[in-house]
Coordinates of C-alpha atoms and ligand atoms in Angstrom, one line a residue:
M13 CA -20.5 14.0 -20.4
Y14 CA -19.3 15.1 -17.0
N15 CA -22.7 14.5 -15.5
N16 CA -23.0 11.2 -17.2
R17 CA -19.7 10.0 -15.9
K18 CA -20.5 11.2 -12.4
S19 CA -23.8 9.4 -12.3
L20 CA -22.1 6.2 -13.7
I21 CA -19.6 6.4 -10.9
I22 CA -22.3 6.9 -8.3
K23 CA -24.2 3.9 -9.7
V24 CA -21.0 1.7 -9.4
L25 CA -20.4 2.9 -5.9
I26 CA -24.0 2.0 -4.8
I27 CA -23.7 -1.5 -6.4
V28 CA -20.3 -2.0 -4.7
C29 CA -21.9 -1.0 -1.3
L30 CA -24.8 -3.5 -1.8
I31 CA -22.4 -6.3 -2.7
Y32 CA -20.3 -5.5 0.3
F33 CA -23.2 -5.8 2.7
A34 CA -24.3 -9.0 1.1
I35 CA -20.8 -10.4 1.6
H36 CA -20.5 -8.9 5.1
I37 CA -23.7 -10.6 6.2
I38 CA -22.7 -14.0 4.8
T39 CA -19.1 -14.1 5.8
N40 CA -19.0 -11.4 8.5
S41 CA -15.3 -10.9 7.8
A42 CA -14.2 -8.5 5.0
P43 CA -11.8 -6.0 6.5
T44 CA -10.3 -4.9 3.2
V45 CA -13.7 -4.0 1.9
I46 CA -14.4 -1.9 5.0
R47 CA -11.3 0.1 4.2
E48 CA -12.5 0.5 0.6
L49 CA -15.9 1.6 1.8
Q50 CA -14.4 4.3 4.1
Q51 CA -12.4 5.5 1.2
S52 CA -15.5 5.5 -1.0
G53 CA -17.1 8.1 1.3
R54 CA -14.2 10.4 0.9
S55 CA -13.8 10.0 -2.8
L56 CA -17.5 10.4 -3.5
A57 CA -17.2 13.9 -1.9
A58 CA -14.2 14.6 -4.0
L59 CA -15.9 13.5 -7.2
D60 CA -18.7 16.0 -6.6
T61 CA -16.4 18.8 -7.3
Q62 CA -13.6 17.3 -9.1
S63 CA -14.7 14.5 -11.5
L64 CA -11.9 11.9 -11.6
E65 CA -9.4 13.8 -9.5
Q66 CA -9.0 11.0 -7.0
T67 CA -8.0 8.6 -9.6
S68 CA -6.3 5.9 -7.4
L69 CA -9.1 5.8 -4.9
V70 CA -11.8 5.5 -7.5
Q71 CA -10.0 2.6 -9.1
E72 CA -9.8 0.7 -5.8
I73 CA -13.6 1.0 -5.6
A74 CA -14.4 0.4 -9.2
V75 CA -12.3 -2.8 -9.3
P76 CA -12.5 -4.3 -5.9
T77 CA -10.3 -7.4 -5.5
T78 CA -12.6 -9.3 -3.1
V79 CA -15.8 -9.0 -5.1
N80 CA -16.7 -10.7 -8.4
I81 CA -18.4 -7.8 -10.1
T82 CA -19.1 -9.7 -13.3
K83 CA -21.0 -12.4 -11.5
T84 CA -23.1 -10.4 -9.2
S85 CA -24.0 -7.1 -10.9
T86 CA -26.4 -6.3 -13.6
S87 CA -25.2 -5.8 -17.2
A88 CA -25.8 -2.0 -16.9
A89 CA -23.6 -1.8 -13.8
S90 CA -20.8 -3.8 -15.3
R91 CA -20.9 -1.5 -18.4
A92 CA -20.7 1.4 -16.0
S93 CA -17.7 0.0 -14.2
E94 CA -16.1 -0.8 -17.6
D95 CA -16.5 2.8 -18.5
V96 CA -14.9 4.1 -15.3
R97 CA -12.1 1.6 -15.6
R98 CA -11.5 2.6 -19.2
V99 CA -11.2 6.3 -18.4
L100 CA -9.0 5.6 -15.4
T101 CA -6.6 3.3 -17.3
V102 CA -6.4 5.9 -20.2
F103 CA -5.5 8.7 -17.7
E104 CA -3.0 6.4 -15.9
K105 CA -1.5 5.3 -19.2
V106 CA -1.2 9.0 -20.4
K107 CA 0.5 9.9 -17.1
E108 CA 2.9 7.0 -17.5
V109 CA 3.7 7.8 -21.1
T110 CA 4.2 11.5 -20.6
Q111 CA 5.5 11.6 -17.0
C112 CA 3.7 14.9 -16.7
L113 CA 3.6 17.1 -13.7
D114 CA 0.5 18.9 -12.5
R115 CA 0.4 22.7 -12.8
S116 CA -1.5 25.0 -10.4
V117 CA -3.7 28.0 -11.4
V118 CA -2.3 31.0 -9.5
P119 CA -3.5 34.5 -10.3
K120 CA -0.6 36.9 -10.6
T121 CA 0.2 40.4 -12.1
Q122 CA 3.5 40.4 -13.9
Q123 CA 5.4 42.3 -16.5
R124 CA 6.4 40.5 -19.7
G125 CA 8.6 42.7 -22.0
D126 CA 6.6 45.8 -22.7
Y127 CA 3.4 44.4 -21.4
W128 CA 1.6 44.0 -18.1
V129 CA -0.1 40.6 -17.9
L130 CA -2.9 39.6 -15.5
Y131 CA -2.4 35.8 -15.5
N132 CA -5.3 33.7 -14.4
Y133 CA -7.4 36.8 -13.9
V134 CA -10.8 35.0 -14.2
T135 CA -10.4 31.3 -13.6
A136 CA -12.5 28.3 -14.6
Q137 CA -14.3 26.4 -11.9
R138 CA -12.9 23.0 -12.9
T139 CA -9.2 22.2 -12.5
F140 CA -7.4 19.4 -14.3
K141 CA -4.5 17.1 -13.6
C142 CA -1.9 17.2 -16.3
E143 CA -3.0 13.9 -17.9
E144 CA -6.8 14.5 -17.8
S145 CA -7.5 16.5 -20.9
V146 CA -6.1 18.7 -23.7
T147 CA -6.3 22.5 -23.3
Y148 CA -7.3 24.7 -26.3
T149 CA -5.1 27.8 -25.8
T150 CA -5.8 31.0 -27.8
H151 CA -5.7 34.8 -27.9
A152 CA -8.1 37.5 -28.9
D153 CA -9.5 41.0 -28.2
Y154 CA -13.1 41.4 -27.1
S155 CA -14.4 41.8 -30.7
F156 CA -13.7 38.1 -31.3
M157 CA -15.4 36.8 -28.2
D158 CA -18.5 35.8 -30.0
N159 CA -16.5 32.7 -31.1
L160 CA -16.2 31.4 -27.5
V161 CA -19.6 29.7 -27.3
P162 CA -19.5 27.8 -30.6
L163 CA -15.9 26.8 -29.7
L164 CA -16.8 25.5 -26.3
E165 CA -19.8 23.6 -27.6
R166 CA -17.5 21.5 -29.7
W167 CA -14.4 21.4 -27.5
R168 CA -16.0 20.7 -24.1
A169 CA -12.6 20.7 -22.4
P170 CA -10.4 23.4 -20.8
I171 CA -9.7 26.6 -22.7
S172 CA -7.0 29.1 -21.8
I173 CA -7.5 32.5 -23.5
A174 CA -5.3 35.7 -23.4
L175 CA -7.1 38.9 -24.2
H176 CA -5.4 42.1 -25.4
A177 CA -7.2 44.9 -23.6
P178 CA -5.3 48.3 -23.7
G179 CA -6.9 51.5 -22.3
S180 CA -10.6 51.7 -22.6
D181 CA -10.8 48.3 -24.3
F182 CA -10.3 46.8 -20.8
A183 CA -13.7 47.8 -19.4
N184 CA -15.4 46.3 -22.6
T185 CA -13.4 43.2 -22.2
L186 CA -14.5 42.7 -18.6
E187 CA -18.1 43.2 -19.5
S188 CA -17.8 40.7 -22.3
I189 CA -16.4 38.1 -20.0
A190 CA -19.1 38.8 -17.5
H191 CA -21.8 38.4 -20.2
L192 CA -20.3 35.2 -21.4
R193 CA -20.1 33.7 -17.9
D194 CA -23.5 34.8 -16.7
C195 CA -25.7 34.9 -19.8
T196 CA -24.6 32.2 -22.2
T197 CA -23.7 28.6 -21.4
S198 CA -22.5 27.2 -18.1
L199 CA -19.6 25.7 -20.0
V200 CA -17.9 29.2 -19.9
K201 CA -17.6 29.2 -16.1
E202 CA -16.8 25.5 -16.1
Y203 CA -13.9 25.4 -18.6
V204 CA -12.6 28.9 -19.5
T205 CA -9.7 30.7 -17.8
F206 CA -9.1 34.3 -18.9
H207 CA -5.8 36.2 -18.9
I208 CA -5.6 39.9 -19.8
Y209 CA -2.6 41.9 -21.1
F210 CA -1.9 45.4 -22.3
S211 CA 1.2 47.6 -23.1
T212 CA 2.8 49.4 -20.3
K213 CA 2.1 52.6 -22.3
H214 CA -1.7 51.9 -22.4
V215 CA -2.6 50.9 -18.9
P216 CA -6.4 51.1 -18.3
K217 CA -7.7 53.7 -15.8
E218 CA -9.0 51.1 -13.4
V219 CA -8.1 47.4 -12.9
P220 CA -10.0 45.5 -10.2
K221 CA -8.2 43.0 -8.1
H222 CA -8.6 39.5 -9.5
N223 CA -10.8 38.3 -6.7
H224 CA -13.1 41.4 -7.0
V225 CA -13.6 41.5 -10.7
F226 CA -17.3 40.6 -10.7
E227 CA -19.0 41.9 -7.6
E228 CA -22.5 41.7 -9.1
P229 CA -24.2 39.4 -11.7
Y230 CA -24.3 40.9 -15.2
N231 CA -27.6 42.3 -16.4
C232 CA -28.3 40.0 -19.3
S233 CA -30.8 42.3 -21.0
L234 CA -27.9 44.5 -22.0
T235 CA -26.2 44.0 -25.3
P236 CA -22.6 42.8 -24.6
P237 CA -19.8 44.8 -26.0
Y238 CA -18.5 41.9 -28.1
L239 CA -21.6 41.9 -30.4
N240 CA -21.5 44.1 -33.5
V241 CA -18.3 45.9 -32.6
S242 CA -17.0 48.1 -35.4
S243 CA -13.2 48.2 -35.1
D244 CA -12.9 52.0 -35.1
Q245 CA -14.8 52.1 -31.8
M246 CA -11.9 50.2 -30.2
Y247 CA -9.1 51.9 -28.3
K248 CA -6.6 49.7 -30.2
A249 CA -7.7 51.2 -33.5
Q250 CA -8.0 54.8 -32.3
K251 CA -4.4 54.6 -31.0
N252 CA -3.2 52.8 -34.0
L253 CA -1.8 49.9 -32.0
L254 CA -0.6 46.6 -33.5
Y255 CA -2.1 43.3 -32.2
P256 CA 0.7 41.5 -30.3
V257 CA -0.5 38.1 -31.3
N258 CA 2.4 36.1 -29.9
V259 CA 2.4 37.6 -26.5
G260 CA -1.2 36.3 -26.2
R261 CA -0.3 32.9 -27.7
N262 CA 2.5 32.4 -25.2
V263 CA 0.6 33.6 -22.2
A264 CA -2.3 31.3 -22.9
R265 CA -0.1 28.3 -23.6
E266 CA 2.1 28.7 -20.6
M267 CA -0.9 28.9 -18.3
A268 CA -2.5 25.6 -19.5
Q269 CA -2.8 23.0 -16.8
T270 CA -2.7 20.0 -19.0
Y271 CA 0.4 18.4 -20.6
Y272 CA -1.1 18.5 -24.1
V273 CA -2.2 21.9 -25.6
L274 CA -3.8 22.9 -28.9
A275 CA -2.4 26.4 -29.5
S276 CA -5.0 27.7 -32.0
D277 CA -6.8 30.8 -33.3
I278 CA -10.2 31.5 -31.7
E279 CA -12.0 31.3 -35.1
L280 CA -10.9 27.8 -35.7
Y281 CA -13.6 25.4 -34.3
P282 CA -12.4 21.8 -33.6
S283 CA -14.4 18.7 -34.7
P284 CA -16.2 17.3 -31.6
N285 CA -14.5 15.1 -28.9
I286 CA -10.9 15.6 -30.0
S287 CA -9.6 15.8 -26.4
T288 CA -10.9 12.4 -25.3
K289 CA -10.2 10.6 -28.6
F290 CA -6.6 12.1 -28.6
L291 CA -5.9 10.8 -25.1
D292 CA -7.2 7.4 -26.0
M293 CA -4.8 7.4 -28.9
I294 CA -1.8 8.5 -26.7
A295 CA -2.7 5.7 -24.3
T296 CA -2.2 3.1 -27.0
N297 CA 1.5 4.2 -27.3
T298 CA 2.2 2.3 -30.4
G299 CA 3.5 2.9 -34.0
P300 CA 4.8 6.4 -34.8
L301 CA 4.0 7.4 -31.2
L302 CA 7.1 5.5 -30.1
S303 CA 9.5 7.5 -32.3
K304 CA 12.3 9.1 -30.3
N305 CA 11.9 12.4 -32.2
P306 CA 9.9 15.3 -30.6
K307 CA 6.4 15.2 -31.9
V308 CA 3.4 17.5 -32.6
Y309 CA 0.0 16.4 -34.0
P310 CA -1.2 18.8 -36.7
L311 CA -4.9 19.1 -37.7
H312 CA -6.2 19.7 -41.2
I313 CA -8.0 23.1 -41.5
F314 CA -11.0 23.9 -43.7
E315 CA -13.3 26.8 -44.4
V316 CA -17.0 26.7 -45.2
S317 CA -19.3 29.2 -47.0
A318 CA -20.9 31.9 -44.9
N319 CA -24.3 30.3 -44.7
A320 CA -23.1 26.6 -44.3
A321 CA -23.2 24.6 -41.1
V322 CA -19.8 23.7 -39.6
P323 CA -19.4 20.0 -40.3
E324 CA -19.5 17.7 -37.2
T325 CA -17.9 14.6 -38.7
K326 CA -15.4 13.8 -41.4
N327 CA -18.1 12.2 -43.5
M328 CA -20.1 15.4 -43.5
L329 CA -16.9 17.4 -44.3
K330 CA -16.2 15.1 -47.2
E331 CA -19.7 15.7 -48.6
M332 CA -19.2 19.4 -48.3
L333 CA -15.8 19.3 -50.0
G334 CA -17.5 17.3 -52.7
N335 CA -20.2 19.9 -53.4
G336 CA -17.9 23.0 -52.9
T337 CA -19.4 24.3 -49.7
A338 CA -16.1 23.5 -47.9
L339 CA -12.5 24.2 -49.0
P340 CA -9.1 23.6 -47.6
F341 CA -8.2 26.7 -45.5
H342 CA -7.0 29.8 -47.4
K343 CA -7.2 27.9 -50.7
K344 CA -8.2 31.2 -52.4
L345 CA -6.0 33.5 -50.2
C346 CA -2.7 31.7 -50.2
P347 CA -2.9 28.1 -51.6
G348 CA 0.6 27.1 -50.5
C349 CA 0.5 28.4 -46.9
H350 CA -1.6 25.8 -45.3
S351 CA -1.0 22.8 -47.6
V352 CA -0.5 19.6 -45.6
P353 CA 1.5 16.5 -46.6
K354 CA -0.8 13.9 -48.1
A355 CA -3.7 16.3 -48.2
K356 CA -5.5 14.6 -51.1
E357 CA -5.2 11.2 -49.6
W358 CA -6.6 12.6 -46.3
Q359 CA -9.6 14.1 -48.0
T360 CA -10.5 10.9 -49.8
A361 CA -9.9 8.5 -46.9
N362 CA -13.1 7.4 -45.2
E363 CA -13.9 8.2 -41.6
T364 CA -13.0 5.5 -39.0
E365 CA -13.6 4.9 -35.3
G366 CA -11.4 6.8 -32.9
L367 CA -8.3 8.9 -33.7
H368 CA -5.0 7.7 -35.3
V369 CA -1.9 9.1 -37.0
F370 CA -2.7 9.4 -40.7
H371 CA 0.8 10.3 -41.9
V372 CA 4.1 11.4 -40.4
G373 CA 5.3 14.5 -42.2
K374 CA 8.3 16.9 -41.9
R375 CA 8.5 20.7 -42.5
I376 CA 10.8 20.3 -45.5
G377 CA 10.5 20.2 -49.3
S378 CA 7.2 21.7 -50.5
F379 CA 6.2 22.1 -46.9
V380 CA 9.2 24.2 -45.8
H381 CA 6.9 27.2 -45.0
W382 CA 4.1 25.2 -43.4
E383 CA 2.5 27.0 -40.4
P384 CA 0.6 24.0 -38.9
I385 CA -1.9 24.2 -36.0
Y386 CA -1.3 21.2 -33.9
I387 CA -1.6 19.5 -30.5
G388 CA 1.7 19.9 -28.8
T389 CA 3.1 20.2 -25.3
H390 CA 4.7 22.8 -23.0
F391 CA 8.1 21.6 -24.3
D392 CA 7.6 23.0 -27.8
P393 CA 9.4 26.3 -28.6
L394 CA 7.2 29.4 -27.9
Y395 CA 6.3 32.1 -30.5
D396 CA 8.5 35.2 -31.1
E397 CA 6.8 38.1 -29.2
R398 CA 8.4 40.8 -31.5
L399 CA 6.1 39.7 -34.4
S400 CA 2.6 41.1 -34.8
W401 CA -0.6 39.8 -36.4
E402 CA -0.6 42.7 -38.9
G403 CA 3.1 41.9 -40.0
K404 CA 2.1 38.3 -40.9
S405 CA 4.6 35.3 -40.8
D406 CA 3.9 35.2 -37.0
K407 CA 4.4 31.4 -36.7
M408 CA 7.2 31.0 -39.2
T409 CA 10.1 31.4 -36.8
Q410 CA 8.6 28.7 -34.5
G411 CA 8.2 26.5 -37.5
Y412 CA 12.0 26.9 -38.3
A413 CA 12.8 25.8 -34.7
L414 CA 10.6 22.7 -35.0
C415 CA 12.4 21.8 -38.3
V416 CA 15.9 22.1 -36.9
L417 CA 14.9 20.2 -33.8
D418 CA 13.8 17.4 -36.1
Y419 CA 10.2 17.3 -35.0
D420 CA 7.9 14.6 -36.4
F421 CA 4.5 16.0 -37.6
L422 CA 2.0 13.3 -36.8
I423 CA -1.0 14.3 -38.8
L424 CA -4.3 13.1 -37.3
D425 CA -6.9 11.3 -39.3
N426 CA -10.5 11.9 -38.1
A427 CA -10.0 15.3 -36.4
F428 CA -9.9 18.7 -38.1
L429 CA -10.5 22.4 -37.6
V430 CA -13.1 24.5 -39.4
H431 CA -12.9 28.3 -39.6
K432 CA -15.9 30.3 -38.5
P433 CA -18.2 30.2 -41.6
G434 CA -17.3 32.6 -44.5
I435 CA -14.6 32.0 -47.2
K436 CA -11.8 34.5 -47.2
V437 CA -10.7 36.1 -50.5
Y438 CA -7.7 38.3 -51.1
K439 CA -8.2 42.0 -50.3
Q440 CA -5.5 44.5 -50.9
D441 CA -4.3 46.2 -47.7
P442 CA -1.4 48.6 -48.3
K443 CA -0.8 49.2 -44.6
R444 CA -0.5 45.4 -43.9
S445 CA 1.7 44.9 -47.0
M446 CA 4.0 47.6 -45.6
L447 CA 4.1 46.0 -42.2
A448 CA 4.6 42.5 -43.7
A449 CA 7.7 43.8 -45.6
K450 CA 9.1 45.3 -42.4
T451 CA 8.4 42.0 -40.6
N452 CA 10.3 40.1 -43.3
Q453 CA 13.3 42.4 -42.8
L454 CA 13.1 41.9 -39.0
I455 CA 13.0 38.1 -39.5
K456 CA 15.8 38.0 -42.1
K457 CA 18.2 40.5 -40.4
I458 CA 17.6 39.9 -36.7
I459 CA 15.5 36.9 -35.8
F460 CA 16.8 34.3 -38.2
P461 CA 20.5 34.9 -37.3
E462 CA 19.5 34.5 -33.6
L463 CA 17.7 31.3 -34.3
K464 CA 20.7 29.9 -36.1
V465 CA 22.8 30.5 -33.0
L466 CA 20.2 29.2 -30.6
Y467 CA 18.9 26.1 -32.5
G468 CA 21.6 25.6 -35.1
I469 CA 21.0 24.9 -38.8
K470 CA 19.8 21.8 -40.6
K471 CA 19.7 21.1 -44.3
G472 CA 16.2 21.7 -45.8
C473 CA 14.9 23.9 -43.0
A474 CA 13.9 27.6 -43.6
V475 CA 11.8 30.3 -42.0
Ligands
LIG226 C1 -16.1 -14.3 -11.6 O1 -17.2 -14.6 -12.4 C2 -16.8 -15.1 -13.7 C3 -18.1 -15.2 -14.6 O2 -19.1 -15.8 -13.9 C4 -16.1 -16.5 -13.5 O3 -15.7 -17.0 -14.8 C5 -14.9 -16.3 -12.6 O4 -14.3 -17.5 -12.3 C6 -15.3 -15.6 -11.3 N1 -14.1 -15.2 -10.5 C7 -14.0 -15.4 -9.2 C8 -12.7 -14.9 -8.6 O5 -14.9 -15.9 -8.5
LIG227 C1 -31.2 45.7 -17.1 O1 -31.1 46.4 -18.3 C2 -32.3 46.7 -18.8 C3 -32.1 47.3 -20.3 O2 -31.2 48.4 -20.2 C4 -33.1 47.7 -17.9 O3 -34.3 48.0 -18.4 C5 -33.2 47.0 -16.5 O4 -33.7 47.9 -15.6 C6 -31.8 46.5 -16.0 N1 -32.0 45.7 -14.8 C7 -31.4 45.9 -13.7 C8 -31.7 45.0 -12.6 O5 -30.5 46.8 -13.6
LIG228 C1 -25.9 43.0 -35.1 O1 -25.9 43.2 -36.5 C2 -26.8 42.3 -37.2 C3 -26.6 42.7 -38.7 O2 -26.1 43.9 -38.9 C4 -28.2 42.5 -36.7 O3 -29.0 41.6 -37.4 C5 -28.3 42.2 -35.3 O4 -29.6 42.4 -34.8 C6 -27.3 43.0 -34.5 N1 -27.3 42.5 -33.1 C7 -27.3 43.4 -32.1 C8 -27.3 42.7 -30.7 O5 -27.3 44.6 -32.2
LIG229 C1 -19.0 13.0 -28.5 O1 -19.0 12.3 -27.2 C2 -20.2 12.2 -26.6 C3 -20.1 11.5 -25.3 O2 -19.2 10.5 -25.4 C4 -21.2 11.5 -27.6 O3 -22.5 11.5 -27.0 C5 -21.3 12.3 -28.9 O4 -22.0 11.5 -29.8 C6 -19.9 12.4 -29.5 N1 -20.0 13.3 -30.7 C7 -19.3 13.0 -31.8 C8 -19.6 13.9 -33.0 O5 -18.5 12.1 -31.9
LIG230 C1 -23.4 20.1 -49.7 O1 -23.4 19.0 -48.8 C2 -23.8 19.2 -47.5 C3 -23.5 18.0 -46.6 O2 -24.1 16.9 -47.2 C4 -25.3 19.6 -47.5 O3 -25.8 19.9 -46.2 C5 -25.5 20.9 -48.3 O4 -26.9 21.1 -48.5 C6 -24.9 20.7 -49.7 N1 -24.9 21.9 -50.4 C7 -25.2 22.0 -51.7 C8 -25.2 23.4 -52.3 O5 -25.3 21.0 -52.4
LIG231 C1 -15.5 4.8 -48.5 O1 -16.8 4.4 -48.2 C2 -17.7 4.4 -49.4 C3 -19.1 4.2 -48.9 O2 -19.2 3.5 -47.7 C4 -17.1 3.3 -50.3 O3 -18.0 3.2 -51.5 C5 -15.7 3.7 -50.7 O4 -15.1 2.6 -51.5 C6 -14.8 3.9 -49.5 N1 -13.6 4.4 -49.9 C7 -12.4 4.0 -49.5 C8 -11.2 4.7 -50.0 O5 -12.3 3.0 -48.7

């Protein structure tokens, strides 16, 4: 898509140049066009590395006031200019609606509670203005990195990922990153920024400086550490460490360059083209988007059987729901946990063009314990870093804050997430049950009283 857009822009520029020369020869007086042409030289160079970075310059060229494009150009060229203009107006409109500020990507080593964090340790080649995309932000350890390629193929927009890499897991994590960047798809280098963190009690033996991480290309005939990992090989398991899920969630989210972020779990694959369709929707700025309440945009989540394909479109998803190869997420594990307001209606509604708000829900009533995954912004409350993945309920306290702050949950219609194939069934795990009980006590006795002080209380809200 990036290449397409680039070649479209180049086509438009060439046509504008031709038109200019024609006019110049006939009238011999077009000073404003000369200025535009000079600018076109500059912005063409910028476009080579930075897509639509030079928004205002490109627009002057794509929509020149002195030339009648519709009259002189071929229909292909006018379609090209239409396309450029459409994207530019979407970005401009998103910028206007959100008043967002750009964020730079600066590598830094910094403490965060009991953890050392290597922020922006390996950075993506492309950078984004705050209005130009949506960032998928997520967390993992190296044993989950096989999800990155299928995720990228569907997302094709920036990803910010925080990796937990204590002790000797660090070296395996670096090798996994190197393999993904050098031996899989070029989308990894293009879009993914990696952050790494570990406990101050489990610092790796060696940590290269961020600009000397990969001195040599990876030998792609080697099997990367992230394939076929058994968890007892991992340092984390040998030392009996918990997985600090919310440290990772927060690090990844805070480092996203774009105003809109999808804070998700790496095994949840999005339906294609969400990022562009979502910005198109934001740019319309109508209906429930105009509400004064703070807003997040939840996505429906599904799981599919181990040997099934991940559905690309809502129509395919509907067929799979129909024949039982797809199910709402955790239907067998915990039916109430992920139920979404108006879920039945959503599942029967036909797919339409583009993306819209299907229903505005609240986290109250039968949805009081809802842990939605949603597109939100940097303004939403972060996740409590005292909670671990093993202890469960790791998004509950954030959900409480959203409820008290009177958030609207604008559920999207044609977009959804699908878990990596394989339907989860309940397995007893005494250690996790014990940790979950401890977490419930921590939330009840310590965190909830804090939240009541910080955010207040509201009828109908609960953790
Ligand atoms: C541009 O061309 C269109 C279609 O031929 C015409 O309707 C319009 O009047 C022209 N505008 C100018 C400024 O020449
Ligand atoms: C890459 O790894 C393969 C398999 O271990 C090995 O045979 C080969 O010599 C290595 N290549 C280089 C350039 O190190
Ligand atoms: C990983 O394990 C699977 C099944 O156990 C096997 O088919 C596959 O070849 C293994 N891959 C590697 C790279 O060892
Ligand atoms: C996603 O967008 C690309 C480029 O606009 C298009 O070619 C592709 O068909 C879209 N895919 C889906 C599933 O909408
Ligand atoms: C279920 O539906 C999907 C999508 O139409 C199809 O690909 C799959 O083969 C079907 N599976 C069964 C068991 O009918
Ligand atoms: C959805 O589309 C199908 C086939 O195109 C049609 O038969 C059905 O009535 C539609 N359902 C709704 C709720 O519009």
